[in-house]
Each structure stands twice: as structure tokens, then as C-alpha cells.
Amino acid sequence: MEVCQFYGAVQAAKALPQRVKLPPAPKAPEPPSGIAAGAADVLGIETAHQQALKAHAEAMRQWRQTVKDLCQQNAAAWEQLKAY
């Protein structure tokens, strides 16, 4: 490796972007308890818990996409660094 290439790599390493921290995953809602939880299933009523589960599933989908995007950004930064 030539000296100028070495110093170019050193300068590039100084300008490395910070690795992003992954956001925590959304927490799942607590399951319902008591006699009302079983009655809602029998009667076919959509409960607040079922709505919370649907909202959690959507939040997880968005979280997975965010994590995927952040991992791709990190990989692209690493590939750019390896190019030096």
C-alpha cells in the first residue's frame, strides 16, 4: 500500500458515520384476564385487546422495516469504507 493510500484510508476512517442504534421493538399488549376475555371470543366481539394486537402487528411491521433500512445503511457505509 502506498503512503498516500494509507493516509487516505486514515482520513476516511476519521469521517466514518456513527453506527445507528436500533430502536427497541414494540412491546406486545398484555393478554386479557377474567371471565370477560372468554365471553368476547364466544360472542365474536372485537375487544380492545384484539385491536391492540392488530396495532402491535402493524407497529412490528414498521419496526422491522426501520431495522432493515438501518442495517442496509450500516452495510453500505461498511462497503464504502472497504472501497478505500
mmCIF file of C-alpha atoms in Angstrom:
data_model
loop_
_atom_site.group_PDB
_atom_site.id
_atom_site.type_symbol
_atom_site.label_atom_id
_atom_site.label_comp_id
_atom_site.label_asym_id
_atom_site.label_seq_id
_atom_site.Cartn_x
_atom_site.Cartn_y
_atom_site.Cartn_z
ATOM 1 C CA MET A 1 0.000 0.000 0.000
ATOM 2 C CA GLU A 2 1.398 3.376 -0.914
ATOM 3 C CA VAL A 3 1.712 6.099 1.680
ATOM 4 C CA CYS A 4 -0.935 8.294 0.067
ATOM 5 C CA GLN A 5 -3.379 5.389 0.030
ATOM 6 C CA PHE A 6 -2.677 4.735 3.690
ATOM 7 C CA TYR A 7 -3.304 8.331 4.691
ATOM 8 C CA GLY A 8 -6.409 8.380 2.522
ATOM 9 C CA ALA A 9 -7.719 5.364 4.422
ATOM 10 C CA VAL A 10 -6.882 7.033 7.750
ATOM 11 C CA GLN A 11 -8.759 10.181 6.762
ATOM 12 C CA ALA A 12 -11.727 8.136 5.574
ATOM 13 C CA ALA A 13 -11.806 6.266 8.877
ATOM 14 C CA LYS A 14 -11.952 9.561 10.757
ATOM 15 C CA ALA A 15 -15.017 10.534 8.751
ATOM 16 C CA LEU A 16 -16.887 7.309 9.476
ATOM 17 C CA PRO A 17 -20.540 7.801 10.245
ATOM 18 C CA GLN A 18 -21.611 6.675 13.671
ATOM 19 C CA ARG A 19 -23.450 3.390 13.715
ATOM 20 C CA VAL A 20 -27.084 3.990 14.400
ATOM 21 C CA LYS A 21 -28.680 2.370 17.394
ATOM 22 C CA LEU A 22 -31.597 0.155 16.619
ATOM 23 C CA PRO A 23 -34.846 1.215 18.241
ATOM 24 C CA PRO A 24 -36.367 -1.196 20.734
ATOM 25 C CA ALA A 25 -39.121 -3.463 19.470
ATOM 26 C CA PRO A 26 -42.687 -2.522 20.404
ATOM 27 C CA LYS A 27 -43.978 -4.425 23.404
ATOM 28 C CA ALA A 28 -46.881 -6.786 22.939
ATOM 29 C CA PRO A 29 -50.082 -5.934 24.791
ATOM 30 C CA GLU A 30 -50.900 -7.874 27.912
ATOM 31 C CA PRO A 31 -53.461 -10.635 27.374
ATOM 32 C CA PRO A 32 -56.885 -10.045 28.869
ATOM 33 C CA SER A 33 -57.831 -11.794 32.028
ATOM 34 C CA GLY A 34 -61.055 -12.743 33.706
ATOM 35 C CA ILE A 35 -64.359 -14.077 32.518
ATOM 36 C CA ALA A 36 -64.964 -11.229 30.073
ATOM 37 C CA ALA A 37 -61.978 -12.309 27.959
ATOM 38 C CA GLY A 38 -63.550 -15.686 27.204
ATOM 39 C CA ALA A 39 -67.021 -14.255 26.674
ATOM 40 C CA ALA A 40 -65.830 -11.871 23.966
ATOM 41 C CA ASP A 41 -64.371 -14.781 21.975
ATOM 42 C CA VAL A 42 -67.603 -16.743 22.198
ATOM 43 C CA LEU A 43 -69.782 -13.790 21.191
ATOM 44 C CA GLY A 44 -67.497 -12.759 18.319
ATOM 45 C CA ILE A 45 -66.972 -9.245 19.631
ATOM 46 C CA GLU A 46 -63.751 -7.453 18.763
ATOM 47 C CA THR A 47 -62.211 -6.483 22.052
ATOM 48 C CA ALA A 48 -59.779 -3.740 22.928
ATOM 49 C CA HIS A 49 -57.137 -6.439 23.274
ATOM 50 C CA GLN A 50 -57.742 -7.673 19.737
ATOM 51 C CA GLN A 51 -57.500 -4.099 18.477
ATOM 52 C CA ALA A 52 -54.269 -3.674 20.449
ATOM 53 C CA LEU A 53 -52.910 -6.878 18.874
ATOM 54 C CA LYS A 54 -53.653 -5.529 15.403
ATOM 55 C CA ALA A 55 -51.972 -2.226 16.253
ATOM 56 C CA HIS A 56 -48.984 -4.116 17.666
ATOM 57 C CA ALA A 57 -48.696 -6.209 14.494
ATOM 58 C CA GLU A 58 -48.609 -3.017 12.412
ATOM 59 C CA ALA A 59 -46.057 -1.418 14.758
ATOM 60 C CA MET A 60 -43.888 -4.544 14.475
ATOM 61 C CA ARG A 61 -44.108 -4.420 10.672
ATOM 62 C CA GLN A 62 -42.949 -0.803 10.697
ATOM 63 C CA TRP A 63 -40.219 -1.579 13.243
ATOM 64 C CA ARG A 64 -38.896 -4.454 11.111
ATOM 65 C CA GLN A 65 -38.777 -2.177 8.063
ATOM 66 C CA THR A 66 -36.932 0.508 10.056
ATOM 67 C CA VAL A 67 -34.407 -2.038 11.330
ATOM 68 C CA LYS A 68 -33.924 -3.403 7.815
ATOM 69 C CA ASP A 69 -33.312 0.103 6.445
ATOM 70 C CA LEU A 70 -30.835 0.937 9.222
ATOM 71 C CA CYS A 71 -28.947 -2.329 8.686
ATOM 72 C CA GLN A 72 -28.728 -1.609 4.967
ATOM 73 C CA GLN A 73 -27.339 1.868 5.706
ATOM 74 C CA ASN A 74 -24.715 0.351 8.007
ATOM 75 C CA ALA A 75 -23.786 -2.225 5.379
ATOM 76 C CA ALA A 76 -23.491 0.464 2.704
ATOM 77 C CA ALA A 77 -21.229 2.546 4.950
ATOM 78 C CA TRP A 78 -19.058 -0.508 5.611
ATOM 79 C CA GLU A 79 -18.793 -1.293 1.892
ATOM 80 C CA GLN A 80 -17.847 2.313 1.210
ATOM 81 C CA LEU A 81 -15.103 2.095 3.832
ATOM 82 C CA LYS A 82 -13.806 -1.170 2.371
ATOM 83 C CA ALA A 83 -13.533 0.536 -1.026
ATOM 84 C CA TYR A 84 -10.692 2.671 0.339
#
